[in-house]
Amino acid sequence: MAAFPTDETAGALTPTRENVILVHWHDLGRHLACYGATGVQSPNLDALAASGIRFADAHATAPLCSPARGSLFTGQYPHHNGLVGLAHHGFAYRPGTRTLPAILSDAGYRSVLFGMQHESTDPTSIGFDTIDVSDSRCDHVVAESQAWLRRYVDAGSDRPFLLTAGFFETHRPYPADEYDPADPTTFDVPEFLPDTADVRDDLAGLHGSITKADAAVGRLLATVEALGLAESTWIVFVTDHGLAFPRAKSTLYAEGTGVALIIRPPTARGIGPRVYDDLFSGVDLTPTILDWLGVATPDDVDGDSHATEIAVPQSESPVRDEVFTEKNYHDAYDPIRAIRTKTHSYIENYAHRPELLLPLDIADSLSARSIAASSTTRERSHVELYDLTSDPRERNNLADDPAYAAVRADLADRLAQWRHRTADSLPTEDEGTAVAERFMAIFHAKSQEAQPDEEALPSRRPLGARRELDGDIATGDGVSVSTSVAASPRR
């Protein structure tokens, strides 16, 4: 449902001519003070949450980078848009997939990307007019974003824009010469992790990364205010998926799919701050943004707009009763599907895999030393069911409990209907495993060519020139901000 007035004669949404600044971080989940994490120094994001809308139950569509980001920027599930694994392992959007920047560019918007993207090995293919992915570290990204915004204002442009600022932070590693680690005695260890010296040291590095990235967000927001853009600009902060720690990233538990999402509407809207408790899926971001801006949402978008509910709270009628999540390929083939409601989590595992199948960046972390060895060898259940009211950490599998038979049947049916409705099909275990073995063999061969002081994983390198990209890392000068009137949105 459109959130704003429509021209009933033409059947088109009324363009709002507002801007969007989209800031996204890596591998953070909800590990911020405003979400209850202790010892985290995130005053700028906490202030943004206090002045905007903090989403308490937002989830990625997938627990790893490229598929999760692909859903954010297309409004489609990974198995729909084709990005079912990591871009640097060879996965890509299906031909013809339209992204948020491309849709907005067609509607007359200027679209600019600074820093991190992980949807394609060719950054020029993902729909932005101007890109600079030469360095994804927060200081560079924010400096370039600030400079572009100043040029935009100086040019007196009336053409609205989408500016995406992608931070490499808070992806592993957390080198102490870049991120001053926190005192490991000054915070509580999240409940899903064991409280050990290794885990605390690992978290201390993460906290240092958060502190630096939060300060960069503060500088960007200060520039928005100083330039007078706050009145007409939506600020969106989102993370791609859960923390890069055991039993979080790469799993379909809440710690793997739960994300921070904070939105500050343009001040001219007069929308007050609040906490948005309803479920929100990564596929919902694109249609929600398009609805804000009065731009028609393509028919092939899977997500639902929350624009009306954001503007006018309607707690009695949430947009969605469930979110669906999926995993296909990470560093191995690991097909999983899940449905999550406000009260239950139901997971189907389609291959014989251990309880925890750790991706490379977690397997070589300090925290991996502290998990029980049996969790990486003992086979996981094919069906998992958790009562989130009594077991929010999803530890007590109730799939075979007769008292929950009706709940299991209902959620299994809803998951099956979603898979049928979205044309979700999977390769066999042998076929998928063979695909993963091929791309991992290529990765291991390439890793031998890495610089001696460089991370073997391309995804762990912040410099665009070292991320094994196929396309250019910068296009356009980032200066041109045509004053032409925005085109009417496509119908």
Short mmCIF file of C-alpha atoms in Angstrom, two decimals, residues 22 24-27 59-79 81-87 93 118-119 238-242 249-252 256-259 280-286 324-330:
data_model
loop_
_atom_site.label_atom_id
_atom_site.label_comp_id
_atom_site.label_asym_id
_atom_site.label_seq_id
_atom_site.Cartn_x
_atom_site.Cartn_y
_atom_site.Cartn_z
CA LEU A 22 22.20 4.63 3.04
CA HIS A 24 25.79 -0.06 5.73
CA TRP A 25 28.32 -1.97 7.80
CA HIS A 26 29.66 -5.51 7.68
CA ASP A 27 29.10 -8.41 10.08
CA HIS A 59 16.29 -9.83 9.67
CA ALA A 60 18.55 -10.42 6.72
CA THR A 61 17.32 -12.86 4.10
CA ALA A 62 20.60 -14.75 4.38
CA PRO A 63 23.38 -14.94 7.00
CA LEU A 64 26.27 -14.02 4.71
CA CYS A 65 27.36 -10.97 2.81
CA SER A 66 26.53 -11.09 -0.90
CA PRO A 67 23.10 -12.77 -0.67
CA ALA A 68 22.01 -10.51 2.21
CA ARG A 69 23.15 -7.37 0.43
CA GLY A 70 21.60 -8.52 -2.83
CA SER A 71 18.20 -8.68 -1.15
CA LEU A 72 18.62 -5.22 0.38
CA PHE A 73 19.31 -3.70 -3.02
CA THR A 74 16.78 -5.64 -5.13
CA GLY A 75 13.90 -6.52 -2.83
CA GLN A 76 14.26 -10.13 -4.00
CA TYR A 77 15.26 -13.30 -2.17
CA PRO A 78 18.68 -14.70 -3.11
CA HIS A 79 17.20 -17.67 -4.98
CA ASN A 81 17.84 -12.69 -7.97
CA GLY A 82 20.47 -15.44 -8.37
CA LEU A 83 22.99 -14.17 -5.81
CA VAL A 84 22.95 -17.35 -3.71
CA GLY A 85 26.62 -17.27 -2.72
CA LEU A 86 29.55 -14.89 -2.37
CA ALA A 87 30.38 -12.71 -5.35
CA TYR A 93 22.66 -11.52 -10.17
CA HIS A 118 29.88 -7.14 -2.34
CA GLU A 119 27.14 -7.89 -4.86
CA VAL A 238 21.66 -1.12 8.22
CA THR A 239 23.95 -4.09 8.76
CA ASP A 240 24.10 -7.03 6.37
CA HIS A 241 23.75 -9.96 8.82
CA GLY A 242 24.93 -11.26 12.19
CA LYS A 249 27.05 -15.40 10.93
CA SER A 250 26.38 -18.28 8.52
CA THR A 251 23.50 -19.67 10.62
CA LEU A 252 19.75 -19.05 10.44
CA GLY A 256 22.93 -14.95 12.27
CA THR A 257 20.06 -13.13 10.57
CA GLY A 258 19.15 -10.40 13.06
CA VAL A 259 20.32 -6.97 11.89
CA PHE A 280 11.04 -6.67 8.88
CA SER A 281 12.87 -8.58 6.14
CA GLY A 282 15.81 -7.51 4.02
CA VAL A 283 13.57 -7.78 0.95
CA ASP A 284 11.38 -5.06 2.44
CA LEU A 285 13.97 -2.28 2.30
CA THR A 286 13.83 -1.53 -1.43
CA PHE A 324 11.77 -16.26 5.57
CA THR A 325 15.51 -16.81 5.51
CA GLU A 326 17.82 -19.01 3.48
CA LYS A 327 21.35 -20.25 3.13
CA ASN A 328 22.83 -21.88 0.05
CA TYR A 329 26.59 -21.49 -0.41
CA HIS A 330 29.16 -19.94 1.90
#
